[in-house]
Amino acid sequence: MLFRERIIFLGTAIDDQVANAVVAQLLVLSREDPEADIQMYINSPGGQIYSGLAIYDTMKMIPNKISTVAVGVTASFGTVLLAAGSKGKRYALPHATIHMHQPLGGAEGQASDIEIQAKEILRLKASLMGILSDATGQPIDVLEHDTDRNKYLDAQQAVEYGLVDQVLIPPKQ
């Protein structure tokens, strides 16, 4: 039912399987109508960077405007996807929590393998800082400082930071 209304719900950690499903939904919806908006509701603790980048790149590649909505918590790459929505169409529900941190990874093996993995995580960090800087307008040095450790924002703070454009207020009942 949600899919017929052009709504994608990302409500879990992001891995290859989840990313493939979300990418497929984006492509199908774009193919059906390349001019109609797509809504993406996000309640995700984040996940694998490469999987998240597959979703991010697809969001940016298709011609549709994509509204993103933080529901519950967006953390790590969930926050990157939230901020990747079309400008003016990035929202947070009033009690949503938005979380950012630097990329995480582990390395084991021979010294040369660890060095390769360290270079890769630094490359990914630079890429993510660029993505978030473009999305938020924050300078990269500010983002690097703010993501050095866990940073939690409420919905209004996410607006002020530039991660979302507006807090959605429910209508009075």
mmCIF file of C-alpha atoms in Angstrom:
data_model
loop_
_atom_site.group_PDB
_atom_site.id
_atom_site.type_symbol
_atom_site.label_atom_id
_atom_site.label_comp_id
_atom_site.label_asym_id
_atom_site.label_seq_id
_atom_site.Cartn_x
_atom_site.Cartn_y
_atom_site.Cartn_z
ATOM 1 C CA MET A 1 0.000 0.000 0.000
ATOM 2 C CA LEU A 2 2.753 2.489 0.882
ATOM 3 C CA PHE A 3 4.561 1.731 -2.364
ATOM 4 C CA ARG A 4 1.441 2.591 -4.394
ATOM 5 C CA GLU A 5 1.481 5.981 -2.665
ATOM 6 C CA ARG A 6 5.158 6.434 -3.676
ATOM 7 C CA ILE A 7 6.341 5.983 -0.089
ATOM 8 C CA ILE A 8 9.480 4.062 0.864
ATOM 9 C CA PHE A 9 9.984 3.151 4.518
ATOM 10 C CA LEU A 10 13.540 2.484 5.648
ATOM 11 C CA GLY A 11 13.051 1.076 9.131
ATOM 12 C CA THR A 12 16.100 -1.054 9.770
ATOM 13 C CA ALA A 13 19.885 -1.104 9.631
ATOM 14 C CA ILE A 14 21.360 -0.595 6.174
ATOM 15 C CA ASP A 15 23.125 -3.603 4.677
ATOM 16 C CA ASP A 16 23.454 -4.889 1.103
ATOM 17 C CA GLN A 17 20.058 -6.603 1.131
ATOM 18 C CA VAL A 18 18.233 -3.531 2.464
ATOM 19 C CA ALA A 19 20.111 -1.224 0.092
ATOM 20 C CA ASN A 20 19.260 -3.395 -2.908
ATOM 21 C CA ALA A 21 15.570 -3.324 -1.958
ATOM 22 C CA VAL A 22 15.531 0.467 -1.481
ATOM 23 C CA VAL A 23 17.476 1.072 -4.710
ATOM 24 C CA ALA A 24 15.040 -1.178 -6.594
ATOM 25 C CA GLN A 25 12.049 0.707 -5.151
ATOM 26 C CA LEU A 26 13.569 4.058 -6.112
ATOM 27 C CA LEU A 27 14.254 2.852 -9.651
ATOM 28 C CA VAL A 28 10.763 1.388 -10.102
ATOM 29 C CA LEU A 29 9.055 4.527 -8.797
ATOM 30 C CA SER A 30 11.238 6.730 -10.982
ATOM 31 C CA ARG A 31 10.556 4.594 -14.036
ATOM 32 C CA GLU A 32 6.796 4.678 -13.393
ATOM 33 C CA ASP A 33 6.769 8.485 -13.210
ATOM 34 C CA PRO A 34 10.035 10.417 -13.430
ATOM 35 C CA GLU A 35 8.320 13.676 -12.450
ATOM 36 C CA ALA A 36 6.355 12.587 -9.363
ATOM 37 C CA ASP A 37 7.830 13.059 -5.907
ATOM 38 C CA ILE A 38 8.941 10.099 -3.803
ATOM 39 C CA GLN A 39 8.657 10.105 -0.005
ATOM 40 C CA MET A 40 11.181 8.256 2.148
ATOM 41 C CA TYR A 41 10.513 7.757 5.855
ATOM 42 C CA ILE A 42 13.675 6.863 7.774
ATOM 43 C CA ASN A 43 13.938 5.160 11.168
ATOM 44 C CA SER A 44 17.391 3.622 10.881
ATOM 45 C CA PRO A 45 20.470 3.191 13.057
ATOM 46 C CA GLY A 46 22.624 3.439 9.928
ATOM 47 C CA GLY A 47 24.740 0.566 8.745
ATOM 48 C CA GLN A 48 27.284 -0.310 6.109
ATOM 49 C CA ILE A 49 28.772 2.682 4.318
ATOM 50 C CA TYR A 50 29.029 1.070 0.876
ATOM 51 C CA SER A 51 25.396 -0.061 1.064
ATOM 52 C CA GLY A 52 24.314 3.406 2.149
ATOM 53 C CA LEU A 53 26.238 4.987 -0.704
ATOM 54 C CA ALA A 54 24.327 2.796 -3.169
ATOM 55 C CA ILE A 55 21.071 4.307 -1.886
ATOM 56 C CA TYR A 56 22.531 7.830 -1.775
ATOM 57 C CA ASP A 57 23.850 7.683 -5.348
ATOM 58 C CA THR A 58 20.527 6.347 -6.621
ATOM 59 C CA MET A 59 18.627 9.128 -4.819
ATOM 60 C CA LYS A 60 20.856 11.672 -6.549
ATOM 61 C CA MET A 61 20.775 9.948 -9.942
ATOM 62 C CA ILE A 62 17.030 9.706 -10.496
ATOM 63 C CA PRO A 63 15.180 12.823 -11.676
ATOM 64 C CA ASN A 64 12.482 12.695 -8.986
ATOM 65 C CA LYS A 65 12.374 15.026 -6.017
ATOM 66 C CA ILE A 66 12.669 12.975 -2.835
ATOM 67 C CA SER A 67 11.245 14.095 0.477
ATOM 68 C CA THR A 68 12.877 12.516 3.506
ATOM 69 C CA VAL A 69 11.321 12.291 6.962
ATOM 70 C CA ALA A 70 13.119 11.373 10.195
ATOM 71 C CA VAL A 71 10.876 9.078 12.226
ATOM 72 C CA GLY A 72 12.171 7.886 15.597
ATOM 73 C CA VAL A 73 15.913 7.936 15.035
ATOM 74 C CA THR A 74 18.187 8.471 12.087
ATOM 75 C CA ALA A 75 21.752 7.612 12.946
ATOM 76 C CA SER A 76 24.998 7.351 11.085
ATOM 77 C CA PHE A 77 24.222 6.667 7.409
ATOM 78 C CA GLY A 78 20.511 7.029 8.144
ATOM 79 C CA THR A 79 21.294 10.696 8.801
ATOM 80 C CA VAL A 80 23.248 10.981 5.541
ATOM 81 C CA LEU A 81 20.187 9.699 3.663
ATOM 82 C CA LEU A 82 17.910 12.054 5.586
ATOM 83 C CA ALA A 83 20.053 15.032 4.581
ATOM 84 C CA ALA A 84 20.225 13.750 0.978
ATOM 85 C CA GLY A 85 16.567 14.513 0.361
ATOM 86 C CA SER A 86 15.664 17.297 -2.036
ATOM 87 C CA LYS A 87 16.291 20.762 -0.596
ATOM 88 C CA GLY A 88 13.131 22.126 0.973
ATOM 89 C CA LYS A 89 11.710 18.597 1.340
ATOM 90 C CA ARG A 90 13.759 17.255 4.261
ATOM 91 C CA TYR A 91 11.709 16.868 7.432
ATOM 92 C CA ALA A 92 11.842 15.544 10.979
ATOM 93 C CA LEU A 93 8.948 14.570 13.198
ATOM 94 C CA PRO A 94 8.891 16.515 16.491
ATOM 95 C CA HIS A 95 10.381 13.761 18.665
ATOM 96 C CA ALA A 96 12.882 12.405 16.149
ATOM 97 C CA THR A 97 16.522 12.078 17.152
ATOM 98 C CA ILE A 98 19.225 12.691 14.590
ATOM 99 C CA HIS A 99 22.686 11.242 15.270
ATOM 100 C CA MET A 100 26.034 11.746 13.544
ATOM 101 C CA HIS A 101 29.501 10.291 14.043
ATOM 102 C CA GLN A 102 32.604 9.588 12.017
ATOM 103 C CA PRO A 103 32.798 6.340 10.017
ATOM 104 C CA LEU A 104 33.513 3.222 12.032
ATOM 105 C CA GLY A 105 35.617 0.290 10.972
ATOM 106 C CA GLY A 106 37.920 -2.401 12.182
ATOM 107 C CA ALA A 107 41.101 -3.743 10.712
ATOM 108 C CA GLU A 108 42.983 -6.967 11.142
ATOM 109 C CA GLY A 109 45.614 -8.871 9.256
ATOM 110 C CA GLN A 110 49.080 -8.002 8.091
ATOM 111 C CA ALA A 111 50.409 -4.494 8.643
ATOM 112 C CA SER A 112 50.111 -3.705 4.934
ATOM 113 C CA ASP A 113 46.449 -4.806 4.917
ATOM 114 C CA ILE A 114 45.699 -2.662 7.966
ATOM 115 C CA GLU A 115 47.321 0.315 6.238
ATOM 116 C CA ILE A 116 45.154 -0.240 3.150
ATOM 117 C CA GLN A 117 42.010 -0.442 5.280
ATOM 118 C CA ALA A 118 42.978 2.708 7.206
ATOM 119 C CA LYS A 119 43.445 4.630 3.951
ATOM 120 C CA GLU A 120 40.055 3.422 2.746
ATOM 121 C CA ILE A 121 38.205 4.521 5.885
ATOM 122 C CA LEU A 122 39.875 7.935 5.627
ATOM 123 C CA ARG A 123 38.775 8.157 1.973
ATOM 124 C CA LEU A 124 35.220 7.267 2.981
ATOM 125 C CA LYS A 125 35.312 9.812 5.806
ATOM 126 C CA ALA A 126 36.376 12.559 3.383
ATOM 127 C CA SER A 127 33.622 11.546 0.972
ATOM 128 C CA LEU A 128 30.960 11.569 3.706
ATOM 129 C CA MET A 129 32.147 14.928 5.042
ATOM 130 C CA GLY A 130 31.808 16.343 1.515
ATOM 131 C CA ILE A 131 28.304 14.902 1.158
ATOM 132 C CA LEU A 132 27.199 16.323 4.517
ATOM 133 C CA SER A 133 28.833 19.683 3.816
ATOM 134 C CA ASP A 134 26.948 19.962 0.517
ATOM 135 C CA ALA A 135 23.691 18.959 2.210
ATOM 136 C CA THR A 136 23.969 21.161 5.298
ATOM 137 C CA GLY A 137 26.110 24.108 4.266
ATOM 138 C CA GLN A 138 28.393 23.368 7.225
ATOM 139 C CA PRO A 139 32.135 23.712 6.593
ATOM 140 C CA ILE A 140 34.012 20.409 6.531
ATOM 141 C CA ASP A 141 36.136 21.372 9.546
ATOM 142 C CA VAL A 142 32.960 21.956 11.595
ATOM 143 C CA LEU A 143 31.558 18.590 10.483
ATOM 144 C CA GLU A 144 34.818 16.828 11.325
ATOM 145 C CA HIS A 145 34.796 18.378 14.797
ATOM 146 C CA ASP A 146 31.111 17.611 15.376
ATOM 147 C CA THR A 147 31.410 13.998 14.222
ATOM 148 C CA ASP A 148 34.644 13.252 16.060
ATOM 149 C CA ARG A 149 32.419 11.756 18.763
ATOM 150 C CA ASN A 150 28.715 10.930 18.807
ATOM 151 C CA LYS A 151 26.527 13.998 18.211
ATOM 152 C CA TYR A 152 22.805 13.844 18.947
ATOM 153 C CA LEU A 153 20.335 16.477 17.777
ATOM 154 C CA ASP A 154 16.632 16.885 18.339
ATOM 155 C CA ALA A 155 14.385 17.844 15.425
ATOM 156 C CA GLN A 156 14.770 21.611 15.872
ATOM 157 C CA GLN A 157 18.534 21.355 16.281
ATOM 158 C CA ALA A 158 18.635 19.333 13.040
ATOM 159 C CA VAL A 159 16.886 22.243 11.283
ATOM 160 C CA GLU A 160 19.373 24.725 12.717
ATOM 161 C CA TYR A 161 22.282 22.499 11.657
ATOM 162 C CA GLY A 162 20.944 22.198 8.098
ATOM 163 C CA LEU A 163 20.270 18.449 8.120
ATOM 164 C CA VAL A 164 16.532 18.997 7.619
ATOM 165 C CA ASP A 165 14.462 21.942 6.446
ATOM 166 C CA GLN A 166 11.470 21.739 8.752
ATOM 167 C CA VAL A 167 9.965 20.009 11.769
ATOM 168 C CA LEU A 168 6.588 18.536 10.834
ATOM 169 C CA ILE A 169 3.976 19.497 13.410
ATOM 170 C CA PRO A 170 0.910 17.246 13.572
ATOM 171 C CA PRO A 171 -2.433 18.970 13.045
ATOM 172 C CA LYS A 172 -4.500 19.724 16.148
ATOM 173 C CA GLN A 173 -7.025 16.973 16.809
#
